[in-house]
PDB file of C-alpha atoms in Angstrom:
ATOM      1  CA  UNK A 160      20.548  69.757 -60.337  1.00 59.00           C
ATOM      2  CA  UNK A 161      20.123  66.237 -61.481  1.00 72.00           C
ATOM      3  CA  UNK A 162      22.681  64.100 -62.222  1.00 80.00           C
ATOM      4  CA  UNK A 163      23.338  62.660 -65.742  1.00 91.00           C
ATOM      5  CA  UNK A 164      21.143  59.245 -66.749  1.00 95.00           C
ATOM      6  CA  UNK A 165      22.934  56.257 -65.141  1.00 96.00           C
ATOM      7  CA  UNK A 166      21.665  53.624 -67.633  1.00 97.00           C
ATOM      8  CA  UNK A 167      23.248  50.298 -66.805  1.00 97.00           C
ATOM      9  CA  UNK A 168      23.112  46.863 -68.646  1.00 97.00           C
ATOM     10  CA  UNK A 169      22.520  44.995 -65.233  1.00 96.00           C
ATOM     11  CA  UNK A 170      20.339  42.437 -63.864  1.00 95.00           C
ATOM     12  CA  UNK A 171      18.128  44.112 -60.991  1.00 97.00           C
ATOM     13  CA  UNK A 172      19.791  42.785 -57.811  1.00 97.00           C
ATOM     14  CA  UNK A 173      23.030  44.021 -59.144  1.00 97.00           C
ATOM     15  CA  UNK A 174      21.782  47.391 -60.097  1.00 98.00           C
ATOM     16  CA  UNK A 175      19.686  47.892 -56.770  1.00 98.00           C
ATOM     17  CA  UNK A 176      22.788  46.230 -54.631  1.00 98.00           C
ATOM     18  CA  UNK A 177      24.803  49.237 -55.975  1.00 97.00           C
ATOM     19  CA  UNK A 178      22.184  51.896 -54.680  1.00 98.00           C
ATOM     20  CA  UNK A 179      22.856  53.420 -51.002  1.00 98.00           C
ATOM     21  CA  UNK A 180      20.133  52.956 -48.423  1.00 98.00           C
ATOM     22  CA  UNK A 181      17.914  55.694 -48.084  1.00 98.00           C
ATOM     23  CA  UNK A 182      19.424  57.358 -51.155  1.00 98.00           C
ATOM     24  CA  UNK A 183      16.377  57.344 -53.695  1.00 98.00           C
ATOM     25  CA  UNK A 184      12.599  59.037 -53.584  1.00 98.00           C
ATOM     26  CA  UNK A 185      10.995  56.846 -55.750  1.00 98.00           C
ATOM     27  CA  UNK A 186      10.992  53.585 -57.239  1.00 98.00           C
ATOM     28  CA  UNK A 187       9.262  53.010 -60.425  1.00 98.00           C
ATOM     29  CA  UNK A 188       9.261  49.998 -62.510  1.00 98.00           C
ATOM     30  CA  UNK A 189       7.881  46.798 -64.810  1.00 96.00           C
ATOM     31  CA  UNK A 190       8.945  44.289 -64.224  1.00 94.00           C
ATOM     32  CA  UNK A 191       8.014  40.529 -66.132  1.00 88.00           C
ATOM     33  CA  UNK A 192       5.141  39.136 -64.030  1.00 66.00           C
ATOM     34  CA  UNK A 193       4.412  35.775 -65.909  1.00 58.00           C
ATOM     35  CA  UNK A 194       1.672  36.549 -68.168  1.00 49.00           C
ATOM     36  CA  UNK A 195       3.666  35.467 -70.877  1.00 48.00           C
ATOM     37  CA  UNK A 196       2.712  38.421 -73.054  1.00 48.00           C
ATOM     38  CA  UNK A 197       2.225  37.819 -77.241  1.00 47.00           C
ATOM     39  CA  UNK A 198      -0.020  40.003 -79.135  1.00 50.00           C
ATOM     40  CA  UNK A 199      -2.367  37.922 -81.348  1.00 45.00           C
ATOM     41  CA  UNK A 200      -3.635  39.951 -83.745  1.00 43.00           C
ATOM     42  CA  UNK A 201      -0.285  40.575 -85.944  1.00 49.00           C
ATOM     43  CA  UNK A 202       2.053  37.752 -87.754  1.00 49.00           C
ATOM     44  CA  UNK A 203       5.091  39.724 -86.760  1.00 52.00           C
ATOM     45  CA  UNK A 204       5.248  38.640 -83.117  1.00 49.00           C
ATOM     46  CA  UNK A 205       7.363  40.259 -80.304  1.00 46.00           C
ATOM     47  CA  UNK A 206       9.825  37.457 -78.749  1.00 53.00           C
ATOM     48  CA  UNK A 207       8.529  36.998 -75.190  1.00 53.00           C
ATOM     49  CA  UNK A 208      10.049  39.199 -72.525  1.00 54.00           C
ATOM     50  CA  UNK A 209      12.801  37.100 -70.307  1.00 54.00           C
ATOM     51  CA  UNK A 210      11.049  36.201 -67.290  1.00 50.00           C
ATOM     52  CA  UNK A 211       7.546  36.522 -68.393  1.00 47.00           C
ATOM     53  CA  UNK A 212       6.812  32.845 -68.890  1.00 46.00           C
ATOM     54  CA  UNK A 213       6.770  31.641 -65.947  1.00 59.00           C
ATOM     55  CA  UNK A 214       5.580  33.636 -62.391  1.00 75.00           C
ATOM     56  CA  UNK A 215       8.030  36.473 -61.113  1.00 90.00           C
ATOM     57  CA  UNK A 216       8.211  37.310 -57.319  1.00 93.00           C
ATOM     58  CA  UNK A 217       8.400  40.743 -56.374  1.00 95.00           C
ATOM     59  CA  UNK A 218       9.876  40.017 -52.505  1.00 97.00           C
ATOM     60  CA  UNK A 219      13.425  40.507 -53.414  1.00 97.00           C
ATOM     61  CA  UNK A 220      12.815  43.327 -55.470  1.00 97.00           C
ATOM     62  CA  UNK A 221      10.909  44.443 -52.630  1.00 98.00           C
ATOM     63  CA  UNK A 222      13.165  44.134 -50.679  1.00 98.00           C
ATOM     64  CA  UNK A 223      15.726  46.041 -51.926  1.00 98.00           C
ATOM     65  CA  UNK A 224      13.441  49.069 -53.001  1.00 98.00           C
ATOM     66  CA  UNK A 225      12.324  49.510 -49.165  1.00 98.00           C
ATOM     67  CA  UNK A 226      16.323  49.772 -48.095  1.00 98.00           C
ATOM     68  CA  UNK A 227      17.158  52.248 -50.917  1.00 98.00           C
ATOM     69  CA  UNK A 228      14.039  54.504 -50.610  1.00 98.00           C
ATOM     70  CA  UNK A 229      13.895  57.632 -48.132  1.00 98.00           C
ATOM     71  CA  UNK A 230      11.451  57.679 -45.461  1.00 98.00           C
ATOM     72  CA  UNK A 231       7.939  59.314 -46.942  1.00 98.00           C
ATOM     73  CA  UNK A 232       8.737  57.898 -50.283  1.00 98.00           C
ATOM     74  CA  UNK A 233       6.699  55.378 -52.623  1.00 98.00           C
ATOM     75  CA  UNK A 234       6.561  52.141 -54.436  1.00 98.00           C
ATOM     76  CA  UNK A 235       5.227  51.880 -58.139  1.00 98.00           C
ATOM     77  CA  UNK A 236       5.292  48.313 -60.043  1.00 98.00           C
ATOM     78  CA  UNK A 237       3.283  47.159 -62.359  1.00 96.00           C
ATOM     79  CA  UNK A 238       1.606  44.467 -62.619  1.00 94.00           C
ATOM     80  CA  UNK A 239      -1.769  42.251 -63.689  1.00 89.00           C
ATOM     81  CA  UNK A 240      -4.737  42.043 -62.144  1.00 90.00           C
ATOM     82  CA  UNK A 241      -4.382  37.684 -62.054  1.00 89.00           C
ATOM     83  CA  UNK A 242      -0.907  38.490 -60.437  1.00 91.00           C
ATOM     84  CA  UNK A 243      -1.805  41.343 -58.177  1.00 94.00           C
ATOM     85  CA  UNK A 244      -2.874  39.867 -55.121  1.00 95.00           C
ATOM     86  CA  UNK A 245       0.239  37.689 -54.778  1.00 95.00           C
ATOM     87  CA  UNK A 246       2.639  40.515 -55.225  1.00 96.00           C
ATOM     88  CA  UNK A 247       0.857  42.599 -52.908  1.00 97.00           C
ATOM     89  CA  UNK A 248       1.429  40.201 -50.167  1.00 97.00           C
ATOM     90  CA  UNK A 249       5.399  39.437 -51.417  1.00 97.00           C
ATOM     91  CA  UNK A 250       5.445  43.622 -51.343  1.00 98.00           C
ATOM     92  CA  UNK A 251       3.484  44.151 -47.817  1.00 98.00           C
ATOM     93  CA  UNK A 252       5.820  41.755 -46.310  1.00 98.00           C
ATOM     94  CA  UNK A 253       8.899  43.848 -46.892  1.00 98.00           C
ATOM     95  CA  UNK A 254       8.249  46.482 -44.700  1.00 98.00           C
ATOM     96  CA  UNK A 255       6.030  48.947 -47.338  1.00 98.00           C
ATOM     97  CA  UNK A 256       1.838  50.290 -46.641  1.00 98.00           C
ATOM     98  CA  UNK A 257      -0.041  48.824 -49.377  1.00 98.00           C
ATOM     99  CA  UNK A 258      -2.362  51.303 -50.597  1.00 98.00           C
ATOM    100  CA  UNK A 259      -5.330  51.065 -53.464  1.00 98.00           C
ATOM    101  CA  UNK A 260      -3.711  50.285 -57.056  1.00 98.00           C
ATOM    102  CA  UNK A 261      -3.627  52.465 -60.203  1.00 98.00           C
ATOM    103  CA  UNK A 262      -5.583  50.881 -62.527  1.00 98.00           C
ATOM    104  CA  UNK A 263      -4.944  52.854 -66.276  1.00 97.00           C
ATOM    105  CA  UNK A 264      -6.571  52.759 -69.313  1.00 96.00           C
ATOM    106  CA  UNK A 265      -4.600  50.680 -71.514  1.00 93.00           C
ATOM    107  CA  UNK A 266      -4.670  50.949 -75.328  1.00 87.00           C
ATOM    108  CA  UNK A 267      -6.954  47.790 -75.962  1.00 77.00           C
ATOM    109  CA  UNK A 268      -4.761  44.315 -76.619  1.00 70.00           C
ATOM    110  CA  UNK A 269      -5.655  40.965 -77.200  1.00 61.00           C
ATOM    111  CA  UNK A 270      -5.020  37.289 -74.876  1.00 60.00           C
ATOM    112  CA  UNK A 271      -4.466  34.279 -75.938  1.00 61.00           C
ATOM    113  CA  UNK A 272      -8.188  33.574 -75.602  1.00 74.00           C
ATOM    114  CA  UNK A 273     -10.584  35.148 -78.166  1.00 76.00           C
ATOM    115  CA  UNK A 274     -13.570  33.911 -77.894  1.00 83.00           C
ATOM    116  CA  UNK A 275     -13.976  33.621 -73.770  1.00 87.00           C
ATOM    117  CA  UNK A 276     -12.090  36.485 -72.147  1.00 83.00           C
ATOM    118  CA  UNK A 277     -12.953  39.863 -72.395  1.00 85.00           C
ATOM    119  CA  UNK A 278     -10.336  41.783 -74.103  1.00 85.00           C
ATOM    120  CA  UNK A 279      -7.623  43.526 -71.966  1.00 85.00           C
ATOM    121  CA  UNK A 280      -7.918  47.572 -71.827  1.00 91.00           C
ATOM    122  CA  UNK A 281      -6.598  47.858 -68.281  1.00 94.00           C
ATOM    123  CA  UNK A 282      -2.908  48.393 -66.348  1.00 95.00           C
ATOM    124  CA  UNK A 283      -2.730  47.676 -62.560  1.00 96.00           C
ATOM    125  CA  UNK A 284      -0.009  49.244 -61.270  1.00 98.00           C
ATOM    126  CA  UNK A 285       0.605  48.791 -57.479  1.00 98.00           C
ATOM    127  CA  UNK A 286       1.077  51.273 -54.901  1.00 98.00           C
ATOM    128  CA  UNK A 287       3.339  51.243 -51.618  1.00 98.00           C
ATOM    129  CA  UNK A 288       4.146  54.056 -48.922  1.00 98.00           C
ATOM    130  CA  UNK A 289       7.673  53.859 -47.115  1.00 98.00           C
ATOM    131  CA  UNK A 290       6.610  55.340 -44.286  1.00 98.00           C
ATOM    132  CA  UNK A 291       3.978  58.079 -44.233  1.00 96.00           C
ATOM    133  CA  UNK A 292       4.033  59.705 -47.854  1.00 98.00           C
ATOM    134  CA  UNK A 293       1.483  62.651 -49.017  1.00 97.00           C
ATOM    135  CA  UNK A 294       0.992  63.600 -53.067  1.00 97.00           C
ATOM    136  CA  UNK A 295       3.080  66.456 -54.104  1.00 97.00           C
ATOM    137  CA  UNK A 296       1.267  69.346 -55.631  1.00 95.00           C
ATOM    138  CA  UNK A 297       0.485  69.364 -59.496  1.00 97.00           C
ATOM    139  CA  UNK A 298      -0.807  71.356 -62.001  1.00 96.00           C
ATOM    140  CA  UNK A 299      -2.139  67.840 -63.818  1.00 97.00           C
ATOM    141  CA  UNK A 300      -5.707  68.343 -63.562  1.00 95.00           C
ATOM    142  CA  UNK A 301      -8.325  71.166 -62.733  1.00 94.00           C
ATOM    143  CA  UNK A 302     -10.709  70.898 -60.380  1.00 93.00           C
ATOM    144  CA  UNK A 303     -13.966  71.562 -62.140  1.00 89.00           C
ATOM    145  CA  UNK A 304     -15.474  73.947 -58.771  1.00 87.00           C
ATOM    146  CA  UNK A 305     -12.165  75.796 -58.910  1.00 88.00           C
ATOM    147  CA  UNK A 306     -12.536  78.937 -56.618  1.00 83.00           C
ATOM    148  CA  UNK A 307     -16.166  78.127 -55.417  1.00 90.00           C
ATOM    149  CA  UNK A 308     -16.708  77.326 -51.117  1.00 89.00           C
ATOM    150  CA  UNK A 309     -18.327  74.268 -51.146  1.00 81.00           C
ATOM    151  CA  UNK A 310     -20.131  75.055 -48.044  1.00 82.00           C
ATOM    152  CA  UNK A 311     -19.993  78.041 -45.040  1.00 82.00           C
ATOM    153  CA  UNK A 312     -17.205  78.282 -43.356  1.00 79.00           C
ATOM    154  CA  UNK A 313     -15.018  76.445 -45.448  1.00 85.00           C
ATOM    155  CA  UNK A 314     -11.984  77.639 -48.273  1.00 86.00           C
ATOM    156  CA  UNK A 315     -12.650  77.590 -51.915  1.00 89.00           C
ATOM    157  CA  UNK A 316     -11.932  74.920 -53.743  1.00 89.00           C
ATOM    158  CA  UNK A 317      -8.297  75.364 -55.486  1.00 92.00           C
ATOM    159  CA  UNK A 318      -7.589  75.048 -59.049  1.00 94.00           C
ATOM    160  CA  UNK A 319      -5.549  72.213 -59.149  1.00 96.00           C
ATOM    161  CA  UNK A 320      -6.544  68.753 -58.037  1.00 94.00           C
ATOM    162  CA  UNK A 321      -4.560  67.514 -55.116  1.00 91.00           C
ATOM    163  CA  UNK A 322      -6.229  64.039 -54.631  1.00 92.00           C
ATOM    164  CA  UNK A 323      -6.778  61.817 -57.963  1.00 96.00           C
ATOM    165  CA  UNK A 324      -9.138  58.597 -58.442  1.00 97.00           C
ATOM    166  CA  UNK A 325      -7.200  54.931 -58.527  1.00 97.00           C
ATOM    167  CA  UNK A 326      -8.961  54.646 -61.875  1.00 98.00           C
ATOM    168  CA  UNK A 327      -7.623  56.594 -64.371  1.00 98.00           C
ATOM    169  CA  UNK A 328     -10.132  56.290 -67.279  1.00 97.00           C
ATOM    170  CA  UNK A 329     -11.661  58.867 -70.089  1.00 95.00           C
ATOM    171  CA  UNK A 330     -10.698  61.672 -71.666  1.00 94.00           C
ATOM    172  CA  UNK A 331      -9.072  63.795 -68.683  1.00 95.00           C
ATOM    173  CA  UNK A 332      -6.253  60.936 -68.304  1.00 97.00           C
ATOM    174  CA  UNK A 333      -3.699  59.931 -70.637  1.00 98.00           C
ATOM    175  CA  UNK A 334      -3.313  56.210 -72.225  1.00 97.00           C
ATOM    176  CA  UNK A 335      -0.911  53.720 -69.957  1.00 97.00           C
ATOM    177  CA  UNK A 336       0.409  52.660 -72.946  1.00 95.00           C
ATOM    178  CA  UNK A 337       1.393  53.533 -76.663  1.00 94.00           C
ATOM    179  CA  UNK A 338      -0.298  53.022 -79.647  1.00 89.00           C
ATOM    180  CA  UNK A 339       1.430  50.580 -81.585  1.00 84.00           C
ATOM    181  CA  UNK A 340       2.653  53.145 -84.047  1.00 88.00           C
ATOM    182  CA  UNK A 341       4.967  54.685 -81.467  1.00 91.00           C
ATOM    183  CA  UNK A 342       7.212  51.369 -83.048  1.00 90.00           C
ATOM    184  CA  UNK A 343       7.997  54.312 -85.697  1.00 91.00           C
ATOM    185  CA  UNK A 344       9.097  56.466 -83.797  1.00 93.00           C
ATOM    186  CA  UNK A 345      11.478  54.688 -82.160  1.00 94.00           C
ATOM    187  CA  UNK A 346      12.578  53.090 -85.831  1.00 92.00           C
ATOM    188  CA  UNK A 347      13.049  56.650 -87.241  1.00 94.00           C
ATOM    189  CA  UNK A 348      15.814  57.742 -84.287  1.00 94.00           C
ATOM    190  CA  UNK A 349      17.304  54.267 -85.411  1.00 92.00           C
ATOM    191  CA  UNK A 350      16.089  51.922 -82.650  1.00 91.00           C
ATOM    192  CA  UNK A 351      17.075  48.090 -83.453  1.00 86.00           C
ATOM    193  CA  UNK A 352      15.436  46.428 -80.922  1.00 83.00           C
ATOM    194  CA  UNK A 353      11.477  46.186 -80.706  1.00 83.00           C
ATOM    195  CA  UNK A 354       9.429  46.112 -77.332  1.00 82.00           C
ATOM    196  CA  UNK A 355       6.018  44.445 -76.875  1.00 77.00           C
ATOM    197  CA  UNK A 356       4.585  46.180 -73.854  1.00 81.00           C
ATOM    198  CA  UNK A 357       5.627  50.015 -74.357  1.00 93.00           C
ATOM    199  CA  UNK A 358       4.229  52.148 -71.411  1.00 96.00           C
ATOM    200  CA  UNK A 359       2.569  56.093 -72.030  1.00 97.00           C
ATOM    201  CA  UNK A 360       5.126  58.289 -71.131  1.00 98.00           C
ATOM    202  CA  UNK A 361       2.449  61.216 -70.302  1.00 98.00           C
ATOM    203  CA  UNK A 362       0.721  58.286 -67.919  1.00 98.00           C
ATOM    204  CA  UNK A 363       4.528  57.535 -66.136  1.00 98.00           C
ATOM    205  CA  UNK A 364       5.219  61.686 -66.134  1.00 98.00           C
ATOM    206  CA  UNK A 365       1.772  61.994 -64.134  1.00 98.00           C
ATOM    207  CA  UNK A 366       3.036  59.783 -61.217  1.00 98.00           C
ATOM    208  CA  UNK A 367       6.198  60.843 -61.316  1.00 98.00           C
ATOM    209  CA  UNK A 368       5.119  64.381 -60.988  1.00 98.00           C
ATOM    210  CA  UNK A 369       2.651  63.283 -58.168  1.00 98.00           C
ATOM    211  CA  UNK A 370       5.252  61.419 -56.147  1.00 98.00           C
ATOM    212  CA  UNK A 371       8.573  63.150 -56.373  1.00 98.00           C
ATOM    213  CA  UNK A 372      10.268  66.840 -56.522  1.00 97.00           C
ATOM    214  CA  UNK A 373      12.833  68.167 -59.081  1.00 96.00           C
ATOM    215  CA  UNK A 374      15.939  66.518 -59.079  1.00 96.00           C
ATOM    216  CA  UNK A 375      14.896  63.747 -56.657  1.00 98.00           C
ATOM    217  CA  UNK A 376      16.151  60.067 -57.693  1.00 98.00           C
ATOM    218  CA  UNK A 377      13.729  57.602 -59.690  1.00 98.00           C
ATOM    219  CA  UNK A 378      15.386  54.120 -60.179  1.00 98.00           C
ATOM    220  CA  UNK A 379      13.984  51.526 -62.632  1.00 98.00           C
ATOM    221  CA  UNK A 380      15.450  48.144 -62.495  1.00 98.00           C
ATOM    222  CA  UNK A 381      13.297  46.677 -65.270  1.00 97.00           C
ATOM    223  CA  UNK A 382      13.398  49.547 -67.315  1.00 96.00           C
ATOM    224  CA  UNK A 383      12.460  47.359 -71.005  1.00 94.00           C
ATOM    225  CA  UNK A 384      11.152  50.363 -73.536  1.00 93.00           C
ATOM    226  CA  UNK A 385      12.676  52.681 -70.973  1.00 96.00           C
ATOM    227  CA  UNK A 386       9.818  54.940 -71.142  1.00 98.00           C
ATOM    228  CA  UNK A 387      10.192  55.508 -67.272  1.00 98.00           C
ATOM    229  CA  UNK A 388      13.589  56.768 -67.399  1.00 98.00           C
ATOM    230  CA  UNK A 389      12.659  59.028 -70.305  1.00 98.00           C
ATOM    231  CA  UNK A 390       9.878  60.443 -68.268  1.00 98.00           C
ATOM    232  CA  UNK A 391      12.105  60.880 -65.546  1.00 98.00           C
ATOM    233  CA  UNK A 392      14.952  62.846 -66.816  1.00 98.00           C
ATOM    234  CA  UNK A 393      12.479  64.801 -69.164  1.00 98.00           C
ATOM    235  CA  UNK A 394      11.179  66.108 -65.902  1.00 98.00           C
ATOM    236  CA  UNK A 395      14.427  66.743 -64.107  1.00 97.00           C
ATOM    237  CA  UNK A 396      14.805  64.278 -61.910  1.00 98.00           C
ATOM    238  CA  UNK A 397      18.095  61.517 -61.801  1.00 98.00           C
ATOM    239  CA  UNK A 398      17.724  58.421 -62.757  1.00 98.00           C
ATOM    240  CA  UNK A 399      19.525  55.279 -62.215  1.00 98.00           C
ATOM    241  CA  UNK A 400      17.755  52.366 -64.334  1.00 98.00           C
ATOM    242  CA  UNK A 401      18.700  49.303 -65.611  1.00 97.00           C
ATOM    243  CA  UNK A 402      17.717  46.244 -67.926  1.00 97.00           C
ATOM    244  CA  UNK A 403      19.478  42.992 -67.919  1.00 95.00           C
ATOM    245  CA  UNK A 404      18.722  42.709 -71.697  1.00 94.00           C
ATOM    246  CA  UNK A 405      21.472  44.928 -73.225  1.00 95.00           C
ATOM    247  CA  UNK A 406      19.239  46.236 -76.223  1.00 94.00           C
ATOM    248  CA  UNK A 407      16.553  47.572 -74.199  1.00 95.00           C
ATOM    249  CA  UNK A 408      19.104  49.210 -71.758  1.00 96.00           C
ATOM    250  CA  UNK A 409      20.462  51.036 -75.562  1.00 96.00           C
ATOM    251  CA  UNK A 410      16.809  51.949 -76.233  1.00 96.00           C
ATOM    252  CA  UNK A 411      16.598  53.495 -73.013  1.00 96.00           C
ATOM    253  CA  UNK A 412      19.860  55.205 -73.760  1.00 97.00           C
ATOM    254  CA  UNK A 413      18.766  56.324 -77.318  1.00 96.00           C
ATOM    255  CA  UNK A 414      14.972  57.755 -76.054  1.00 97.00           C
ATOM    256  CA  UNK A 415      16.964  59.505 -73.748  1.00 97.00           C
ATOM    257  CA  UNK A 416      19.247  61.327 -75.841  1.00 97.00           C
ATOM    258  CA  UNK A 417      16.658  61.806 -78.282  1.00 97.00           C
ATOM    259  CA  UNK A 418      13.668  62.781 -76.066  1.00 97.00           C
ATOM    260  CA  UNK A 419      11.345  60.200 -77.845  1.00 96.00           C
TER     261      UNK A 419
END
């Protein structure tokens, strides 16, 4: 059985510091990585996320997620694509396989250039191995040649899809993030504080689903909107997540207790 939500008010070194090594199957997070995120298009703009001004290396928090993660286990962060390459080297250098990136489709948002940049409807997210990891089997998606042999001699093709794209675009795969009305939601179980960047829950449930088992341990350090940790416990596993800003931690606390 999974244990209760540890949700702590914590800065991520402290939280992770706390974790025994080996202890956790999957490390999922979001952190700030210096894009300096502000949305353009409304007058009632999100303060900028601590840490997201200037660039954020991943090593440390690298780091630390290789000593706490099992063997056969995985990394998830995301990221940009301007910032990607460096983190992937800060990340490789730690110890963990750097495989091919998610890349989800993101409700479209705006940059602080209009007129010459193409308008963002993209999340990277990266992707690490701890030692040799394989998918766990889902019931996500259907293979379209369900139950048909492909050619002589071999099996039929099973209903569910064991092996997914790295781009997860169209209809058949859910948002990376919310549409900005999901801000109601949150206001109506009487959230106070208000988070720029809030990430799909279905999207987060997908890869959780896809790289851990029932009641295995996801840890968030940067857990912001806390729609990891939601996703988490809503699929029975523990979770031990964090946020050094003390009203997202009590967000993550709140769409916790109220399944939002």
């Amino acid at each position: 059985m999974p244990h209760k939500p540890l949700i702590q008010t914590s800065d991520y070194m402290h939280l992770l510091a706390g974790i025994p090594s080996g202890s956790a199957d999957l490390v999922f997070t979001d952190p700030p990585y210096g894009v300096n995120y502000q949305n353009p298009y409304t007058k009632d703009k999100f303060p900028v996320i601590s840490g997201d001004s200037e660039f954020f290396s991943y090593s440390a928090l690298a780091r630390e997620a290789y000593r706490i993660l099992r063997p056969g286990t995985c990394f998830l962060a995301f990221t940009g694509w301007s910032t990607y390459p460096r983190h992937f080297d800060e990340i490789a250098a730690e110890g963990f396989t750097m495989k091919e990136p998610i890349i989800g489709q993101k409700r479209p948002s705006g940059t602080t250039d209009l007129e010459g940049s193409f308008q963002t409807n993209s999340d990277w997210v990266i992707f690490a191995h701890k030692g040799r990891f394989k998918f766990h089997s889902t019931e996500l998606l259907r293979n379209k040649r369900a139950g048909t042999v492909p050619n002589k001699g071999r099996k039929p093709v099973p209903e569910w899809k064991r092996r997914f794209p790295s781009a997860w675009f169209g209809p058949n795969f859910p948002y990376s993030s919310e549409n900005p009305q999901f801000q109601k939601k949150l206001k109506a179980i009487g959230a106070k504080a208000r988070h720029p960047t809030i990430k799909g829950r279905e999207f987060c449930e997908w890869l959780i689903q896809l790289t851990t088992h029932k009641g295995g341990m996801v840890v968030d350090p940067f857990a912001g909107s806390g729609t990891i940790p939601l996703a988490a416990a809503a699929l029975g596993r523990s979770v031990v997540a964090g946020d050094k800003i003390a009203a997202f931690a009590e967000l993550t606390k709140l769409r916790i207790a109220n399944n939002v």
